[in-house]
Amino acid sequence: MRFPVVFYVLTVSLGFLCVLFVCLWSGIWRGGFAWDGSFLQFNWHPVLMVTSLVVLYGNAILIYRLPLSWSKWWSKLTHAGLLFVALVLSVLGLRAAFDFHTANNIPHLYSLHSWTGISTVALFTLQWFVGLCAFLLPWTPLAFRACLKPLHIWMGIAIFVLSLVTSLSGINEKLLLTLNGRNGSNTEPYTALPAEALFANSLGIVLVIFGLLVLKFLFSKTWKNPEFENDTDTPLLNDAR
């Protein structure tokens, strides 16, 4: 299998850069972090959502493309484990946003960003639990597992794309709300492209590049690991015996 290691290292590096950028944005321009219902609690929302549903999720779905010497059992376990961590962090990210809205009497789920966001987390949660029952536990019939596998793969890619769309819309929404130049705000308006807007827009570009590289890996037939493509879909517990 011809696997471009440098290309993969670039993808992983961009993922770390995404996390670094969103942390710096929240820490420097948005004032830092807290868990008290204030704006500082909301700052956890973009950090946790980008880390979980974009970076961790993207790396989890690339596991089956890596030419590693470890067994299929470890690949499945790592895939499920990374997605579980992503699920926990995404729930905490939602909690940060909902607590902030509640404390400040802001309506919940009124924007397109919030609609796509809650849908993405709901689909991700369903996908993880269905995947756990169907592919990791031994009681699911093999015929059902084989039928479910193409849908599981398609849903995984769809959720990743939704995560990217939601992240980009969230960045734009946050900038429009905070850099509006109204109500006595001492910040420059978004249209003037101040340093914060430039930095946040750059975060969006890095997210797009990271997402495109992940999708390139997933759709490239020459980078598929034949050991996993020829998988008979046996469950994890059977593999461990």
Tab-separated table of N, CA and C in Angstrom, residues 8 14 29 31 40 53 68 82 87 89 91 94 110 115 122 146 154 193-194 213 216 223:
chain	number	residue	atom	x	y	z
A	8	TYR	N	0.228	12.503	5.870
A	8	TYR	CA	-0.503	12.227	7.111
A	8	TYR	C	0.031	13.073	8.267
A	14	LEU	N	-1.901	19.891	11.293
A	14	LEU	CA	-2.974	20.865	11.111
A	14	LEU	C	-4.056	20.691	12.170
A	29	TRP	N	-8.264	36.909	22.946
A	29	TRP	CA	-9.251	37.923	22.547
A	29	TRP	C	-10.564	37.823	23.314
A	31	GLY	N	-10.855	36.569	26.532
A	31	GLY	CA	-10.677	36.769	27.969
A	31	GLY	C	-10.325	35.557	28.802
A	40	LEU	N	-16.863	33.740	29.914
A	40	LEU	CA	-15.670	32.906	30.017
A	40	LEU	C	-16.010	31.427	29.982
A	53	LEU	N	-15.245	17.187	17.795
A	53	LEU	CA	-15.971	16.788	16.588
A	53	LEU	C	-15.214	17.052	15.290
A	68	LEU	N	-0.179	0.502	10.038
A	68	LEU	CA	0.435	0.141	11.307
A	68	LEU	C	0.556	-1.372	11.440
A	82	LEU	N	-11.124	6.854	20.777
A	82	LEU	CA	-11.022	8.259	20.370
A	82	LEU	C	-12.400	8.880	20.184
A	87	LEU	N	-16.953	12.180	22.072
A	87	LEU	CA	-18.347	12.278	22.503
A	87	LEU	C	-18.459	12.989	23.846
A	89	LEU	N	-16.288	15.088	25.260
A	89	LEU	CA	-15.914	16.495	25.125
A	89	LEU	C	-16.993	17.305	24.417
A	91	VAL	N	-20.237	16.766	24.537
A	91	VAL	CA	-21.315	16.986	25.493
A	91	VAL	C	-20.947	18.116	26.455
A	94	LEU	N	-21.388	21.371	24.614
A	94	LEU	CA	-22.794	21.792	24.593
A	94	LEU	C	-23.217	22.343	25.941
A	110	TYR	N	-31.616	28.977	18.509
A	110	TYR	CA	-32.348	29.910	17.650
A	110	TYR	C	-31.650	30.132	16.315
A	115	TRP	N	-28.710	24.777	15.218
A	115	TRP	CA	-29.483	23.664	14.647
A	115	TRP	C	-28.546	22.599	14.065
A	122	ALA	N	-26.217	14.892	18.041
A	122	ALA	CA	-27.217	13.828	18.154
A	122	ALA	C	-26.884	12.658	17.223
A	146	ALA	N	-22.788	-6.812	8.299
A	146	ALA	CA	-22.304	-6.576	6.942
A	146	ALA	C	-23.180	-5.567	6.211
A	154	TRP	N	-20.690	5.745	5.641
A	154	TRP	CA	-21.275	6.956	5.052
A	154	TRP	C	-21.682	7.960	6.125
A	193	LEU	N	-11.886	44.137	9.576
A	193	LEU	CA	-10.954	43.019	9.699
A	193	LEU	C	-9.860	43.296	10.740
A	194	PRO	N	-10.270	43.492	12.007
A	194	PRO	CA	-9.268	43.659	13.062
A	194	PRO	C	-8.477	42.371	13.278
A	213	LEU	N	-8.005	17.410	3.749
A	213	LEU	CA	-6.981	16.367	3.783
A	213	LEU	C	-7.541	15.059	4.331
A	216	LYS	N	-9.595	13.543	1.669
A	216	LYS	CA	-8.723	12.996	0.624
A	216	LYS	C	-8.247	11.598	1.018
A	223	TRP	N	-4.986	4.407	-0.920
A	223	TRP	CA	-4.495	4.503	0.452
A	223	TRP	C	-5.307	3.658	1.423
